[in-house]
Amino acid sequence: MSRAGTPRGGVLRHAPGLTLGLFLVPIAAGLVGTWLPAFGYLPALGGTSLGFESWRALLNHTSLPGAMRLTLTSGILASALSLALVIAFVASCHGTRLYRRLRRALTPLLAVPHVAMAIGLAFLIAPSGWLARLISPWASGWTTPPDVAIVNDPYGLALAFGLVVKEMPYLLLMTMAALGQAQADQRMAVARALGYGPVVGWLKTVLPAVYAQIRLPVYAVIAYSLSVVDMAMVLAPATPPPLAVLILRWFNDPDLSLRFLAAAGAVLQLFTVILAIAAWNLSERVVMRLGRRWIVEGWRGGGGGLARHMAGGAMSLLYAVAGLSVAVLGIWSLAGRWRYPGAFPADISFGAWTRHLHDLLWATSTTLIVGLAAAGLALALALACLENERRRALRTTNRALWLLYTPLLVPQVAFLFGFQVIAVRAGIDGTWGTLIWSHVLFVLPYVFLSLAEPYRALDERYARAAMCLGATPNRVFWRVKVPMLLRPILIAFAIGFAISVAQYLPTVFAGGGRFVTLTTEAVALSGGGDRRVVGVFAFVQAALPLLAFAAAFAVPAWIFRHRHALRLPS
Amino acid sequence: MSAALESYQGSLVLRGVEISLAERRLIGPLNLSVAPGEIVTLMGPSGCGKSSLLGYLCGTLDPAFRGAGQVMLGADEISTLLPERRRVGILFQDDLLFPHLSVADNLAFGLPASVRGRPARRARIEAALIEADLEGFADRDPATLSGGQRARIALLRTLLSAPRALLLDEPFSKLDARLRDRVRRFVFEHARRNALPSLLVTHDPADAQAAGGKVFEVGPG
């Protein structure tokens, strides 16, 4: 037997186990630590016997029906709209200039944290927001903000809209990535040759293959939309709030006995997500059965011009809303006097920046430390797993992918409390290590997923050629693979950093309330009145990930400026 | 060119070498001996496992395949060594020059660490380039070179790594007809001059003819 076929590279062999353990153990422990109090067991607060009291209290709580309704309508609406928009856009606009342009502009859209987007959106669409100011009073006749609840509306429509602005880009990215594997071009060529129009042809031949690839991301979007806390605190109504916000409120209540109620709510949150995904799965089957009939009935469809205009218009509008939302944060942070309905501030002032400089620097450093550490750790683990997979020629299974998605499918609020309880018992709560660890849970899946494809796509013969030149596997890794993959590696790092910057609940729970990041500060301030201060924190929060992405593109471009083959294709 | 650091006189000997995929034998058992400076050709259709055989010889066989049998290089049995210890040079269909390194850095990657000191290493590389009619190419980006130039640099890189045998995995098949002949001559000439036992796999009879050595048919049937 050849030695090359036997496992080598000692430490690396433990990388997958270590990685899985690092994020499955806290989730499992966190779930147990949440479930026990939900049934009355939490000795630290005097709960020593199991029972259903907290469930009775939860199910009879006056806020529950409203909270559930709000959660389900906004969450399902946001997921369905995001998916419908992505499918409509890709089906009707693939191959157009708009498609290529919006694809290039996708990265900044993904980079902006949820909270910053939510705050910017509120500044934009509120009755006293920028849009109202831009059309007042000359078009609208308003000299004071109209009295309608656009933001914090009772149906959660503003929240659903905010979720679409942030979740649609993620689904779009995953869909575009799936097109290659689905051999979309070949399928389309066949369909077109058989006389199918571009839109109907795409829906009939490409979508079935693409949907199979984006099913897990869609479930992640559903789970996220049904359990989002930070965006909901900005955009959703407060009485009652969506379920996840209600639970957080109970967890943070000075009355410690409400912890039991909160824990039961967290379990309910988990079941809500599981049931919603199950229901979605069921509707998938129905749609697929109906779709198959539609596919074979022979209808070719037309040129799709109308669909192209509508989907392209809707998508462009969302991009514009996202861009304006970030812009308005910057404008407010620099606004001096800005009386309604002026379209722009009367003067510029750095007052908000200078007055809060100390807090700003403090929160920014914490955000940077946690973000860089979590992204770095996740990157190291992902690289170790991928390199181990290569050296031992392992194949990834579907089950491994589900495991990787666990932190994205289990609602944060359903296990982070338990994680905190256990961290307190272990005496590691409120430490830097625990805080970073809690971020790695959510950073790692994205880092791994973004790095896996380019890593696996790297021509293995480069490594073989290097080994035959006498290079050890470690030398091959550092001198051949890392430089050749520098761009995807840095992009994966930037993604991880952006994910970490956006985290709210992990910082609140694992940080034990001891750490203030840009995100926690922005959320805390968003309840208050001064848009200038909120603008400062939310703007910096949005700017950090954008800078990280800019660096991830610029650094390799500069290093390899004389290396033609590694330069950007576009 | 005497690129090989220590001149090494030893034959490449295969004894009972087999390649199989999922219990199905693709190649072998193969017994053959290649003397220093000799070029032996293995002919076979594509997909017959020729490349996997070379992968087995240099220790980078895809684990989906199974290889067995003795591989002797001089007095040493090398099939149990790690790939980087075997000192078996290989040229692939593609030149596989590292796109992130300059021409000189690609060559330096092949040059063993035992050649110490920047000036000494640089001198070896310059000498190799001059010898191959590529003077002044040291700082060039490989992506800007022609196919023939890249093929020659790939060979120089392999020779500078001081191999004790040379494996050729259809290295001429992607070159256009006019270039193919020149590159082929360049490679064979250097293999002979360095007294390397060389094993060429190909499905092109012209390659076998140009090699001028023994020819074996491999593969099923």
mmCIF file of N, CA and C in Angstrom, chain A residues 3-51:
data_model
loop_
_atom_site.group_PDB
_atom_site.id
_atom_site.type_symbol
_atom_site.label_atom_id
_atom_site.label_comp_id
_atom_site.label_asym_id
_atom_site.label_seq_id
_atom_site.Cartn_x
_atom_site.Cartn_y
_atom_site.Cartn_z
ATOM 1 N N ARG A 3 1.999 4.851 0.994
ATOM 2 C CA ARG A 3 1.914 5.646 2.212
ATOM 3 C C ARG A 3 1.009 6.855 2.023
ATOM 4 N N ALA A 4 0.958 7.317 0.775
ATOM 5 C CA ALA A 4 0.177 8.522 0.524
ATOM 6 C C ALA A 4 -1.307 8.276 0.778
ATOM 7 N N GLY A 5 -1.697 6.994 0.715
ATOM 8 C CA GLY A 5 -3.104 6.704 0.924
ATOM 9 C C GLY A 5 -3.474 6.651 2.388
ATOM 10 N N THR A 6 -2.484 6.562 3.257
ATOM 11 C CA THR A 6 -2.791 6.467 4.686
ATOM 12 C C THR A 6 -2.862 7.857 5.300
ATOM 13 N N PRO A 7 -3.668 8.021 6.338
ATOM 14 C CA PRO A 7 -3.818 9.333 6.959
ATOM 15 C C PRO A 7 -2.489 9.868 7.460
ATOM 16 N N ARG A 8 -2.316 11.170 7.338
ATOM 17 C CA ARG A 8 -1.114 11.795 7.878
ATOM 18 C C ARG A 8 -1.489 13.169 8.398
ATOM 19 N N GLY A 9 -0.525 13.817 9.017
ATOM 20 C CA GLY A 9 -0.791 15.162 9.515
ATOM 21 C C GLY A 9 -1.551 15.129 10.823
ATOM 22 N N GLY A 10 -0.863 14.638 11.877
ATOM 23 C CA GLY A 10 -1.436 14.357 13.197
ATOM 24 C C GLY A 10 -2.517 15.283 13.714
ATOM 25 N N VAL A 11 -2.137 16.524 14.028
ATOM 26 C CA VAL A 11 -3.077 17.421 14.709
ATOM 27 C C VAL A 11 -4.318 17.693 13.859
ATOM 28 N N LEU A 12 -4.079 17.807 12.567
ATOM 29 C CA LEU A 12 -5.171 18.151 11.659
ATOM 30 C C LEU A 12 -6.332 17.178 11.749
ATOM 31 N N ARG A 13 -6.011 15.919 12.070
ATOM 32 C CA ARG A 13 -7.041 14.897 12.074
ATOM 33 C C ARG A 13 -8.144 15.205 13.076
ATOM 34 N N HIS A 14 -7.786 15.982 14.096
ATOM 35 C CA HIS A 14 -8.786 16.279 15.115
ATOM 36 C C HIS A 14 -9.593 17.528 14.783
ATOM 37 N N ALA A 15 -9.249 18.183 13.683
ATOM 38 C CA ALA A 15 -9.901 19.459 13.366
ATOM 39 C C ALA A 15 -11.420 19.336 13.214
ATOM 40 N N PRO A 16 -11.924 18.357 12.433
ATOM 41 C CA PRO A 16 -13.396 18.299 12.281
ATOM 42 C C PRO A 16 -14.105 18.038 13.611
ATOM 43 N N GLY A 17 -13.556 17.100 14.398
ATOM 44 C CA GLY A 17 -14.182 16.792 15.683
ATOM 45 C C GLY A 17 -14.189 18.003 16.592
ATOM 46 N N LEU A 18 -13.035 18.665 16.663
ATOM 47 C CA LEU A 18 -12.915 19.849 17.514
ATOM 48 C C LEU A 18 -13.903 20.923 17.072
ATOM 49 N N THR A 19 -13.976 21.134 15.764
ATOM 50 C CA THR A 19 -14.861 22.170 15.233
ATOM 51 C C THR A 19 -16.320 21.866 15.547
ATOM 52 N N LEU A 20 -16.713 20.620 15.249
ATOM 53 C CA LEU A 20 -18.103 20.248 15.517
ATOM 54 C C LEU A 20 -18.411 20.395 17.003
ATOM 55 N N GLY A 21 -17.497 19.902 17.830
ATOM 56 C CA GLY A 21 -17.704 19.980 19.279
ATOM 57 C C GLY A 21 -17.840 21.420 19.724
ATOM 58 N N LEU A 22 -17.010 22.277 19.130
ATOM 59 C CA LEU A 22 -16.977 23.676 19.537
ATOM 60 C C LEU A 22 -18.319 24.345 19.327
ATOM 61 N N PHE A 23 -19.082 23.905 18.319
ATOM 62 C CA PHE A 23 -20.380 24.561 18.197
ATOM 63 C C PHE A 23 -21.572 23.680 18.509
ATOM 64 N N LEU A 24 -21.394 22.368 18.500
ATOM 65 C CA LEU A 24 -22.541 21.539 18.867
ATOM 66 C C LEU A 24 -22.704 21.430 20.382
ATOM 67 N N VAL A 25 -21.589 21.380 21.101
ATOM 68 C CA VAL A 25 -21.679 21.266 22.563
ATOM 69 C C VAL A 25 -22.415 22.454 23.189
ATOM 70 N N PRO A 26 -22.028 23.701 22.850
ATOM 71 C CA PRO A 26 -22.768 24.813 23.463
ATOM 72 C C PRO A 26 -24.247 24.842 23.068
ATOM 73 N N ILE A 27 -24.548 24.428 21.835
ATOM 74 C CA ILE A 27 -25.953 24.448 21.438
ATOM 75 C C ILE A 27 -26.731 23.392 22.209
ATOM 76 N N ALA A 28 -26.166 22.176 22.272
ATOM 77 C CA ALA A 28 -26.847 21.112 23.010
ATOM 78 C C ALA A 28 -26.965 21.490 24.483
ATOM 79 N N ALA A 29 -25.853 21.948 25.067
ATOM 80 C CA ALA A 29 -25.879 22.331 26.479
ATOM 81 C C ALA A 29 -26.839 23.488 26.698
ATOM 82 N N GLY A 30 -26.847 24.431 25.744
ATOM 83 C CA GLY A 30 -27.726 25.586 25.869
ATOM 84 C C GLY A 30 -29.191 25.191 25.803
ATOM 85 N N LEU A 31 -29.497 24.216 24.941
ATOM 86 C CA LEU A 31 -30.884 23.760 24.863
ATOM 87 C C LEU A 31 -31.304 23.107 26.173
ATOM 88 N N VAL A 32 -30.432 22.220 26.706
ATOM 89 C CA VAL A 32 -30.749 21.570 27.987
ATOM 90 C C VAL A 32 -30.909 22.620 29.083
ATOM 91 N N GLY A 33 -29.976 23.583 29.083
ATOM 92 C CA GLY A 33 -30.004 24.626 30.103
ATOM 93 C C GLY A 33 -31.205 25.553 29.969
ATOM 94 N N THR A 34 -31.885 25.505 28.833
ATOM 95 C CA THR A 34 -33.109 26.282 28.654
ATOM 96 C C THR A 34 -34.337 25.436 28.971
ATOM 97 N N TRP A 35 -34.269 24.158 28.583
ATOM 98 C CA TRP A 35 -35.417 23.281 28.769
ATOM 99 C C TRP A 35 -35.684 22.991 30.243
ATOM 100 N N LEU A 36 -34.623 22.789 31.014
ATOM 101 C CA LEU A 36 -34.831 22.480 32.438
ATOM 102 C C LEU A 36 -35.603 23.581 33.151
ATOM 103 N N PRO A 37 -35.173 24.854 33.047
ATOM 104 C CA PRO A 37 -35.966 25.907 33.693
ATOM 105 C C PRO A 37 -37.375 26.037 33.112
ATOM 106 N N ALA A 38 -37.521 25.695 31.826
ATOM 107 C CA ALA A 38 -38.849 25.780 31.228
ATOM 108 C C ALA A 38 -39.819 24.850 31.936
ATOM 109 N N PHE A 39 -39.271 23.781 32.499
ATOM 110 C CA PHE A 39 -40.122 22.854 33.259
ATOM 111 C C PHE A 39 -39.889 22.988 34.759
ATOM 112 N N GLY A 40 -39.385 24.147 35.149
ATOM 113 C CA GLY A 40 -39.348 24.467 36.566
ATOM 114 C C GLY A 40 -38.039 24.195 37.280
ATOM 115 N N TYR A 41 -37.040 23.644 36.592
ATOM 116 C CA TYR A 41 -35.817 23.274 37.301
ATOM 117 C C TYR A 41 -34.716 24.306 37.072
ATOM 118 N N LEU A 42 -34.441 25.090 38.107
ATOM 119 C CA LEU A 42 -33.297 26.015 38.063
ATOM 120 C C LEU A 42 -32.944 26.320 39.518
ATOM 121 N N PRO A 43 -32.119 25.470 40.118
ATOM 122 C CA PRO A 43 -31.857 25.548 41.558
ATOM 123 C C PRO A 43 -31.394 26.935 42.007
ATOM 124 N N ALA A 44 -30.638 27.621 41.142
ATOM 125 C CA ALA A 44 -30.116 28.932 41.515
ATOM 126 C C ALA A 44 -31.246 29.906 41.844
ATOM 127 N N LEU A 45 -32.422 29.691 41.231
ATOM 128 C CA LEU A 45 -33.557 30.570 41.497
ATOM 129 C C LEU A 45 -34.640 29.851 42.298
ATOM 130 N N GLY A 46 -34.262 28.766 42.948
ATOM 131 C CA GLY A 46 -35.223 28.087 43.815
ATOM 132 C C GLY A 46 -36.121 27.108 43.111
ATOM 133 N N GLY A 47 -35.885 26.851 41.845
ATOM 134 C CA GLY A 47 -36.698 25.874 41.128
ATOM 135 C C GLY A 47 -36.053 24.505 41.233
ATOM 136 N N THR A 48 -36.648 23.617 42.010
ATOM 137 C CA THR A 48 -36.009 22.318 42.213
ATOM 138 C C THR A 48 -36.889 21.158 41.783
ATOM 139 N N SER A 49 -38.131 21.441 41.400
ATOM 140 C CA SER A 49 -38.994 20.337 41.001
ATOM 141 C C SER A 49 -39.532 20.596 39.607
ATOM 142 N N LEU A 50 -39.789 19.515 38.889
ATOM 143 C CA LEU A 50 -40.271 19.648 37.532
ATOM 144 C C LEU A 50 -41.782 19.830 37.510
ATOM 145 N N GLY A 51 -42.267 20.665 36.619
ATOM 146 C CA GLY A 51 -43.703 20.886 36.528
ATOM 147 C C GLY A 51 -44.043 21.716 35.320
#
